[in-house]
Tab-separated table of C-alpha atoms in Angstrom:
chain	number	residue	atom	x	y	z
A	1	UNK	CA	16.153	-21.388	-113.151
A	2	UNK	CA	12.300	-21.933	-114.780
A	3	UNK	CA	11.246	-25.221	-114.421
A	4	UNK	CA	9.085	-26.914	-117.769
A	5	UNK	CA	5.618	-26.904	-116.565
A	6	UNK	CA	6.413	-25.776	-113.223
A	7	UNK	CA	3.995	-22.119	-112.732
A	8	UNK	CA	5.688	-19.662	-110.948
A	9	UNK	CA	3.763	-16.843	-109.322
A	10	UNK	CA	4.335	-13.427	-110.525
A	11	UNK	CA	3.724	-10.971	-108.337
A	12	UNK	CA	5.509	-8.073	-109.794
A	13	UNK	CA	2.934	-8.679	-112.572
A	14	UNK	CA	0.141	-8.815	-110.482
A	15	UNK	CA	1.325	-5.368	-109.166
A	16	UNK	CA	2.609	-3.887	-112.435
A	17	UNK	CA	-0.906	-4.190	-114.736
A	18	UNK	CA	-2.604	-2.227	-112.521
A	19	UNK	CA	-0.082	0.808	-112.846
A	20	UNK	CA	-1.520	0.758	-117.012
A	21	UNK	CA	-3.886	3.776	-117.464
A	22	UNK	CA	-7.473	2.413	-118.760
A	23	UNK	CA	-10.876	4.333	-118.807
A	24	UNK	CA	-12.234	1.267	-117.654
A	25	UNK	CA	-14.335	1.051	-114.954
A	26	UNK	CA	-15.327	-2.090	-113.329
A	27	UNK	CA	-17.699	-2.380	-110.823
A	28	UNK	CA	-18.215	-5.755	-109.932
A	29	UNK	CA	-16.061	-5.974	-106.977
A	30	UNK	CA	-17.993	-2.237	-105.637
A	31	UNK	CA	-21.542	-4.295	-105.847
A	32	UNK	CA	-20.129	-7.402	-104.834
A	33	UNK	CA	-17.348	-6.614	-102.264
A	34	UNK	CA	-14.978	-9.352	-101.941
A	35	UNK	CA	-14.430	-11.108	-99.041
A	36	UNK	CA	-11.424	-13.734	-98.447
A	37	UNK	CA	-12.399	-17.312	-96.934
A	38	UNK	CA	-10.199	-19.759	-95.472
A	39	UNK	CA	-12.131	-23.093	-97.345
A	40	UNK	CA	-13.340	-22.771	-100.832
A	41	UNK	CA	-16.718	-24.505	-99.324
A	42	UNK	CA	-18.494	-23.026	-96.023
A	43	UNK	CA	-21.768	-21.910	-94.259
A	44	UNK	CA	-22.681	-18.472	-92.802
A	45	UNK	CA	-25.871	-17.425	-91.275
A	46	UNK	CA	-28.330	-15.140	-92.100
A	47	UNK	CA	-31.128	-13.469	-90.133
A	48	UNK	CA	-34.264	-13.865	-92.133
A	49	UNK	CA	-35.986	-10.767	-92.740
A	50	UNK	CA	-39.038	-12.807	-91.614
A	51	UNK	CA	-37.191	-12.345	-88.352
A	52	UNK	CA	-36.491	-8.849	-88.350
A	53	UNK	CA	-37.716	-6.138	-85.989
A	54	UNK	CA	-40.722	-8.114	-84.753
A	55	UNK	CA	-42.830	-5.760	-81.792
A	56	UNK	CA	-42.279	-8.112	-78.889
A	57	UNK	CA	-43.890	-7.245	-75.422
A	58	UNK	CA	-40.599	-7.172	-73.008
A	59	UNK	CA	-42.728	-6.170	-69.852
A	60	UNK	CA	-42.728	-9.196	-67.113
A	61	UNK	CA	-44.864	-9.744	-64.264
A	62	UNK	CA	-42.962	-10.714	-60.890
A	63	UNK	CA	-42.561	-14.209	-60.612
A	64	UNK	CA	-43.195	-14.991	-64.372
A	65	UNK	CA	-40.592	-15.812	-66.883
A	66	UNK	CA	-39.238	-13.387	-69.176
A	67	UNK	CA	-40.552	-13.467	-72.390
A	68	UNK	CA	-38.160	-15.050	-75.234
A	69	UNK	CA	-37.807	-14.528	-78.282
A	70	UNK	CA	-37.313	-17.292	-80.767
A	71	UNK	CA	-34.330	-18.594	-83.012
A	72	UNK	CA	-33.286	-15.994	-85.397
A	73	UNK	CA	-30.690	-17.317	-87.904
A	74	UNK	CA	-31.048	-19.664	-90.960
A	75	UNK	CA	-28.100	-21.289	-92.912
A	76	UNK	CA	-27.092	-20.184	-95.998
A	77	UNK	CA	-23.245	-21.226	-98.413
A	78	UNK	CA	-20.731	-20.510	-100.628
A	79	UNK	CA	-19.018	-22.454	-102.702
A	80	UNK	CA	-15.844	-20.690	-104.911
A	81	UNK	CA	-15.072	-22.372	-108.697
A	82	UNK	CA	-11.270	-21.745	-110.563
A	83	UNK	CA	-11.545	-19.215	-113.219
A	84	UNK	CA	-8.518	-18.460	-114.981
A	85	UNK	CA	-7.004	-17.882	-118.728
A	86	UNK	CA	-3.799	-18.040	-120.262
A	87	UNK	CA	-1.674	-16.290	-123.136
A	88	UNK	CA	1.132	-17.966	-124.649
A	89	UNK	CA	4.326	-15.884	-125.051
A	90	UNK	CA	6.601	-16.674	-128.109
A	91	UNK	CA	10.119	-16.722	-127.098
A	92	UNK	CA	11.313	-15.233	-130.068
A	93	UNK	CA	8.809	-12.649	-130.773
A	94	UNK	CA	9.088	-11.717	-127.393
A	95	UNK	CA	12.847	-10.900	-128.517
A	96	UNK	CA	12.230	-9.385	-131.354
A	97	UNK	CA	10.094	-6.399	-129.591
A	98	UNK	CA	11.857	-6.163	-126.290
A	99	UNK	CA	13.187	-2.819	-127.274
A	100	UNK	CA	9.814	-1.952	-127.821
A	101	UNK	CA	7.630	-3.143	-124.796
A	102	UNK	CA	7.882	-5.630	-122.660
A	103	UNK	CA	5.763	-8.635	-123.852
A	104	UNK	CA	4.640	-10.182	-120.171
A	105	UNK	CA	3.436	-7.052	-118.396
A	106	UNK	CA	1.204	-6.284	-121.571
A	107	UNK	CA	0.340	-10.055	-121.804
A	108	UNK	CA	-0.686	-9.829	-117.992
A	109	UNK	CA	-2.828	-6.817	-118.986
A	110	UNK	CA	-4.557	-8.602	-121.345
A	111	UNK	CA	-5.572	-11.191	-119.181
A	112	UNK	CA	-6.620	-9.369	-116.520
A	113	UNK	CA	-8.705	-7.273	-118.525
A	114	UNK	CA	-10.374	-10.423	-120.062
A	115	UNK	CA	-10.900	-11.711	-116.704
A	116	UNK	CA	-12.050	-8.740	-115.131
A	117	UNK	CA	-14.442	-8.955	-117.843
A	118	UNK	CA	-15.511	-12.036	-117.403
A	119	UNK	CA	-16.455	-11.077	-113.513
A	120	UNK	CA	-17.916	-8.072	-114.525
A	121	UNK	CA	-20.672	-9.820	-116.851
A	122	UNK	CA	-21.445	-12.131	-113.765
A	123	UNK	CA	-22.092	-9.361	-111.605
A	124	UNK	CA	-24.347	-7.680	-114.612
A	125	UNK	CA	-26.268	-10.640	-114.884
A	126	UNK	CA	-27.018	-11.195	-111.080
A	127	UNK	CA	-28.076	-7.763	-110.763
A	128	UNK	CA	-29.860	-7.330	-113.843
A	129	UNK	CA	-32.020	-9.920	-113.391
A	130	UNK	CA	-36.073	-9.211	-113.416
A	131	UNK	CA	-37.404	-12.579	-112.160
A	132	UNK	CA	-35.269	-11.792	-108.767
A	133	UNK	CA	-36.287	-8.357	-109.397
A	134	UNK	CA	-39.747	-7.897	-110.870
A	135	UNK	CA	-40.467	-5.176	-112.141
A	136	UNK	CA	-43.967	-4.312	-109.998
A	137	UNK	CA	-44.661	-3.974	-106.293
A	138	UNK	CA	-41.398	-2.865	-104.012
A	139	UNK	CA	-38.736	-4.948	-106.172
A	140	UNK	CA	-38.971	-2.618	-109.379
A	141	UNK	CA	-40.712	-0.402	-111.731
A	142	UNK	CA	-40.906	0.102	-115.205
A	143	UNK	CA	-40.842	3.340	-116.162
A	144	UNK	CA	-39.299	3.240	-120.005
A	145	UNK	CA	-42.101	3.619	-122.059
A	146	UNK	CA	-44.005	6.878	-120.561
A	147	UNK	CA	-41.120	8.597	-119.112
A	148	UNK	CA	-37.849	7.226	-120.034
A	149	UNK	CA	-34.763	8.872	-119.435
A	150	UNK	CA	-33.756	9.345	-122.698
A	151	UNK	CA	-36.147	11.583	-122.992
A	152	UNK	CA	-34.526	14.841	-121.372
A	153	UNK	CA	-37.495	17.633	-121.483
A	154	UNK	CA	-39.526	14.859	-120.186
A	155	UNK	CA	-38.017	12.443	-118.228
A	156	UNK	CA	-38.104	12.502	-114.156
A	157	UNK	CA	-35.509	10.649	-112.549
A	158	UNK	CA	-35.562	12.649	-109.277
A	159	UNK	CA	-39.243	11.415	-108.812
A	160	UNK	CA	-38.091	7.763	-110.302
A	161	UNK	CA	-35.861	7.874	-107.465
A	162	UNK	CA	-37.719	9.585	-104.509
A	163	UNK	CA	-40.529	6.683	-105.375
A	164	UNK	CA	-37.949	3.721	-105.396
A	165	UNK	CA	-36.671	4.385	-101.983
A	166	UNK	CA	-40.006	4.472	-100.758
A	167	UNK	CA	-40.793	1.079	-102.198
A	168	UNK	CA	-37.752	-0.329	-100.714
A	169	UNK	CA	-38.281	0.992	-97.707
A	170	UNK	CA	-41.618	-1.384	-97.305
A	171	UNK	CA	-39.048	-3.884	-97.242
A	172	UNK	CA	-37.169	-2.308	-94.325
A	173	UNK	CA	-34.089	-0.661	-95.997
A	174	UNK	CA	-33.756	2.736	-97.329
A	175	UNK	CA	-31.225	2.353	-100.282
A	176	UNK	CA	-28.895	5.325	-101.311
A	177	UNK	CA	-27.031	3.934	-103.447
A	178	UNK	CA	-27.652	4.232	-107.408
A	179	UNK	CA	-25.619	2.259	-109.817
A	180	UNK	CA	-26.249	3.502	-113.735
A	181	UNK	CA	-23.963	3.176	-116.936
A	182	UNK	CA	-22.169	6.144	-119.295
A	183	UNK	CA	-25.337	6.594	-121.755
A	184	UNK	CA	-27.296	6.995	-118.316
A	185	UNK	CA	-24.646	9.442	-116.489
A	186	UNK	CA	-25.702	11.519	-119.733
A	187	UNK	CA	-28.962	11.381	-119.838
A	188	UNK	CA	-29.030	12.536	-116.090
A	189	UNK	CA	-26.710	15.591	-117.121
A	190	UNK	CA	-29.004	16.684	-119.774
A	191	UNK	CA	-32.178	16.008	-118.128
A	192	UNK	CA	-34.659	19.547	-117.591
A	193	UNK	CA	-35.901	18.230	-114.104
A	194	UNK	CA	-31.947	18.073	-112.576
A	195	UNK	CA	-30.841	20.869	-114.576
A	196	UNK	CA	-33.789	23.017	-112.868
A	197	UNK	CA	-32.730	22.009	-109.450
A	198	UNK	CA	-29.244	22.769	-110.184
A	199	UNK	CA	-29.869	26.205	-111.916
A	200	UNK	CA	-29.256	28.472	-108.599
A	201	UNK	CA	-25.532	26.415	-108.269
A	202	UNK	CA	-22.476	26.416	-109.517
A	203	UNK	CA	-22.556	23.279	-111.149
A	204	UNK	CA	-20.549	23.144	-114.552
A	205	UNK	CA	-22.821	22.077	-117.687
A	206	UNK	CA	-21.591	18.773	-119.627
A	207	UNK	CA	-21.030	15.839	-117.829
A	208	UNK	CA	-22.186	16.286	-114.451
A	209	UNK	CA	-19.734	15.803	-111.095
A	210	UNK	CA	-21.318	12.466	-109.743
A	211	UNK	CA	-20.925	14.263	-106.142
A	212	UNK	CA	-23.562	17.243	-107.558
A	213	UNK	CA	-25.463	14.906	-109.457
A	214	UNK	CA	-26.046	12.770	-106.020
A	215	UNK	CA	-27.005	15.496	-103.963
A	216	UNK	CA	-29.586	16.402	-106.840
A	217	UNK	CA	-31.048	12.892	-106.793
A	218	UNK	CA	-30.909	12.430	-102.812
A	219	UNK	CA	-28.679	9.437	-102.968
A	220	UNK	CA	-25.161	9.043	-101.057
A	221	UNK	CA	-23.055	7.461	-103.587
A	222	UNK	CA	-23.635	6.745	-107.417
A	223	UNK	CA	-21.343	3.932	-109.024
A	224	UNK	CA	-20.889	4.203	-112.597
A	225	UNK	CA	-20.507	1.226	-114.827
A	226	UNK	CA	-18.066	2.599	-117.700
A	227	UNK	CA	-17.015	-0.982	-118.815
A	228	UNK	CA	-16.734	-1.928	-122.504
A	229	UNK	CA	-16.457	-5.524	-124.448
A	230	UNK	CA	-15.348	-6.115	-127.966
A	231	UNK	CA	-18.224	-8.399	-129.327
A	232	UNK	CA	-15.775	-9.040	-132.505
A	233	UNK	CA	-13.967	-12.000	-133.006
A	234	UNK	CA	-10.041	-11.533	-134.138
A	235	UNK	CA	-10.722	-11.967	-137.791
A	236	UNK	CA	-13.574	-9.121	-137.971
A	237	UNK	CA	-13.642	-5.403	-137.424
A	238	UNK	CA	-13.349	-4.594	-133.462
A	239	UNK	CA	-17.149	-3.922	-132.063
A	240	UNK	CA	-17.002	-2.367	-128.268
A	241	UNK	CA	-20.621	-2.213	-126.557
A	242	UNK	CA	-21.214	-1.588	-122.726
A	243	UNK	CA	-21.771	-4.693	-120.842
A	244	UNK	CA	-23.848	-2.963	-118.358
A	245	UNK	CA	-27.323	-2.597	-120.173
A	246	UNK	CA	-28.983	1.210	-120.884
A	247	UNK	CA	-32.160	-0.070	-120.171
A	248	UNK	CA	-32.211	-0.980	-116.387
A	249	UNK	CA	-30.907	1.271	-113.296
A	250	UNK	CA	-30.444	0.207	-109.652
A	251	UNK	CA	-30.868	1.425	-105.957
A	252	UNK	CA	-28.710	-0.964	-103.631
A	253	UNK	CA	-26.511	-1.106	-100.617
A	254	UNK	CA	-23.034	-2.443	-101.163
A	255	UNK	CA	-20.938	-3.893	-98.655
A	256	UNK	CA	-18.393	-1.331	-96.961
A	257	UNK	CA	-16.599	-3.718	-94.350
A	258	UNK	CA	-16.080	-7.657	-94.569
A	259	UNK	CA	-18.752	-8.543	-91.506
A	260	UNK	CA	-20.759	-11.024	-92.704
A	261	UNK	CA	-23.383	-9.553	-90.808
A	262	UNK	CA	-23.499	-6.059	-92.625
A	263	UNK	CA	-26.851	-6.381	-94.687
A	264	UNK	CA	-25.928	-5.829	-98.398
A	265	UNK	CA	-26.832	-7.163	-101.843
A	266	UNK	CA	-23.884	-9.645	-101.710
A	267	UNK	CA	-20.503	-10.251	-102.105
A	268	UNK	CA	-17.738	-12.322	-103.751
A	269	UNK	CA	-16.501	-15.421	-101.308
A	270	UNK	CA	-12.618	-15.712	-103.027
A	271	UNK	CA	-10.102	-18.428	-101.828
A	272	UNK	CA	-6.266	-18.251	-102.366
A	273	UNK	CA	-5.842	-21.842	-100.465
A	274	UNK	CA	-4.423	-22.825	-103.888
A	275	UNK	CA	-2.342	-19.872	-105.012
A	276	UNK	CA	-5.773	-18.066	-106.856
A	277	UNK	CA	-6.003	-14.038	-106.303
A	278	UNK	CA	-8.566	-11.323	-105.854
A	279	UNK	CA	-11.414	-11.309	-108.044
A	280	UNK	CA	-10.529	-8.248	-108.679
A	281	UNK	CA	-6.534	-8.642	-108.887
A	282	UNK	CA	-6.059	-12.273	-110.243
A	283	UNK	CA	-2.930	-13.877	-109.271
A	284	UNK	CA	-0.411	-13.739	-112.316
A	285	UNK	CA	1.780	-16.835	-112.955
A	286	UNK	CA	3.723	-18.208	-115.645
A	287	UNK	CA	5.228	-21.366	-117.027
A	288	UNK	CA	7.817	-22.521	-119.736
A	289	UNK	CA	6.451	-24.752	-122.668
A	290	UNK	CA	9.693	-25.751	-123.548
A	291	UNK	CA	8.703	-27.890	-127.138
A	292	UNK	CA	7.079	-24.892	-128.328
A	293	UNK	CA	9.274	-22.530	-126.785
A	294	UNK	CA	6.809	-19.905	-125.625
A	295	UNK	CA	6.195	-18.576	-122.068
A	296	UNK	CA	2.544	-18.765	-120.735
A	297	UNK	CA	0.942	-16.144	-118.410
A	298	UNK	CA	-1.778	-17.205	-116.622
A	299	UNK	CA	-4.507	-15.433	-114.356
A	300	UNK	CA	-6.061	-17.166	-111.683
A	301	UNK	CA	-8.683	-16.767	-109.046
A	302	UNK	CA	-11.209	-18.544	-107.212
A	303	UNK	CA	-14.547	-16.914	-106.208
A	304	UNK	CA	-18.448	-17.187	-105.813
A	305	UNK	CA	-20.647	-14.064	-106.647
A	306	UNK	CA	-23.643	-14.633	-104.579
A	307	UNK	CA	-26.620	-12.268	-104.369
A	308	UNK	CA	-27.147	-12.624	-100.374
A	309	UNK	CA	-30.012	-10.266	-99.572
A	310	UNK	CA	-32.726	-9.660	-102.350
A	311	UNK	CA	-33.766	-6.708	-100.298
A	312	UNK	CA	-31.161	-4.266	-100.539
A	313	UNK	CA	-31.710	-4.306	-104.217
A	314	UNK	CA	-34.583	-2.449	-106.336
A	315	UNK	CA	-34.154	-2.557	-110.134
A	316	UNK	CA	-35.555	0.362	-112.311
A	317	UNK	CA	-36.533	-0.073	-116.276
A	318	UNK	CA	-35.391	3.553	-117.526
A	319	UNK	CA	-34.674	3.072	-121.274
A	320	UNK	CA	-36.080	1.158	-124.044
A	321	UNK	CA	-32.959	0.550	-125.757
């Protein structure tokens, strides 16, 4: 029996949105691997960079002590907020067009498409971010107004890339992973300088298998950010636009385990303590409103993106619009 204002967790809605075919392709959670905690408020520590592979002289004289080496970790925190939205289910309506579909698993789609979203914007704006990320020096480099990609006689992106690592690698890492949107993905298929090292394969022309098109840019792994908005509001002509930018490009190592110590851009601290989900795969809930007779789905979760190591991140300007 449903309760009035009691939420009841939904789990075969949770499950069931997932099974609806969409060309969407979210990346967030790929950048920013989640990571469950057991408090929604903690500490972790961090080695310093400052810290890192220092030459130390190990070699001891008898009777001396051995040399030491000095405290290595700092203190650094997350702290998770509620995010979470709602849409209201008329009972009727929901009646009228059960024959048709049923109303809560595409209501649950809904929402967790507008809350996937939501996260993905937050991990667009951490990592697109050019005062974390200059664009100068071993943090970036601005390459969109002599040779940007949208140029495709022109354009170099093999060299772009070759000279990124080796700016990042002043820092200490060598990063092989690239992370570019759909407008990009095409300009690297039609670019002359891939297409020239690819001419002796069997690569197919059009859009180019990300596996060839790494191999041709000597990275391991390319994530492509195929997500789209509507920018419309309900009463106007629907407006989709990426929400990762064409202008900016990235070289970054992503978390692949949930060690804290595994050196990565970041990651997303979540806590289900009370009842929230994945980031990723918000917990889906609903409750009666019995005066207005409707049925509300809800999405929740509870997380913190937090950039963690500024160094495992190098930000390329490829495009001026």
């Amino acid at each position: 029996m449903r309760i009035a204002g009691l939420a009841i967790p939904r789990l075969d809605l949770t499950g069931a949105v997932t099974e609806i075919p969409t060309e969407q392709n979210y990346a967030a959670a790929t950048i920013f691997r989640p990571m469950e905690v057991v408090v929604n408020t903690g500490k972790f520590g961090v080695v310093p960079a400052k810290n890192y592979r220092k030459r130390i002289t190990t070699r001891r004289a008898p009777g001396t002590d051995y040399p030491r080496m000095q405290g290595r970790l700092t203190e650094d925190s997350f702290s998770t907020n509620e995010y979470g939205l709602e849409e209201p289910l008329d009972a009727r309506m929901a009646n009228v067009y059960a024959v048709v579909y049923d109303a809560e698993a595409v209501a649950a789609s809904a929402v967790r498409d507008a809350m996937l979203i939501d996260y993905e914007f937050e991990a667009k704006t951490a990592i697109e971010d050019t005062t974390t990320w200059p664009l100068t020096g071993n943090t970036g480099y601005d390459i969109s107004g002599s040779l940007p990609w949208s140029t495709n006689s022109t354009a170099k992106p093999i060299d772009d890339i070759a000279y990124a690592q080796k700016q990042a690698r002043n820092r200490g890492l060598i990063l092989r992973t690239l992370r570019i949107n759909w407008v990009q993905w095409w300009d690297l298929s039609l670019n002359a300088q891939i297409l020239d090292r690819l001419k002796y394969t069997s690569a197919p022309m059009g859009l180019l298998n990300l596996g060839v098109l790494a191999a041709a840019l000597n990275v391991d792994e390319i994530i492509v950010c195929t997500a789209q908005y509507n920018s419309a509001n309900e009463a106007q002509t629907e407006s989709f636009s990426d929400i990762w930018s064409n202008l900016y490009v990235s070289l970054l190592q992503t978390a692949k385990t949930d060690n804290i110590t595994e050196c990565c851009i970041g990651r997303t601290f979540f806590w289900t303590g009370d009842g929230g989900g994945r980031p990723d795969d918000p917990m889906m809930e609903e409750y009666e409103d019995v005066v207005k007779r409707v049925t509300v789905i809800r999405g929740r979760t509870d997380r913190h993106t937090k950039v963690i190591e500024t160094r495992a991140h190098f930000l390329i300007k490829v495009r001026t619009s």
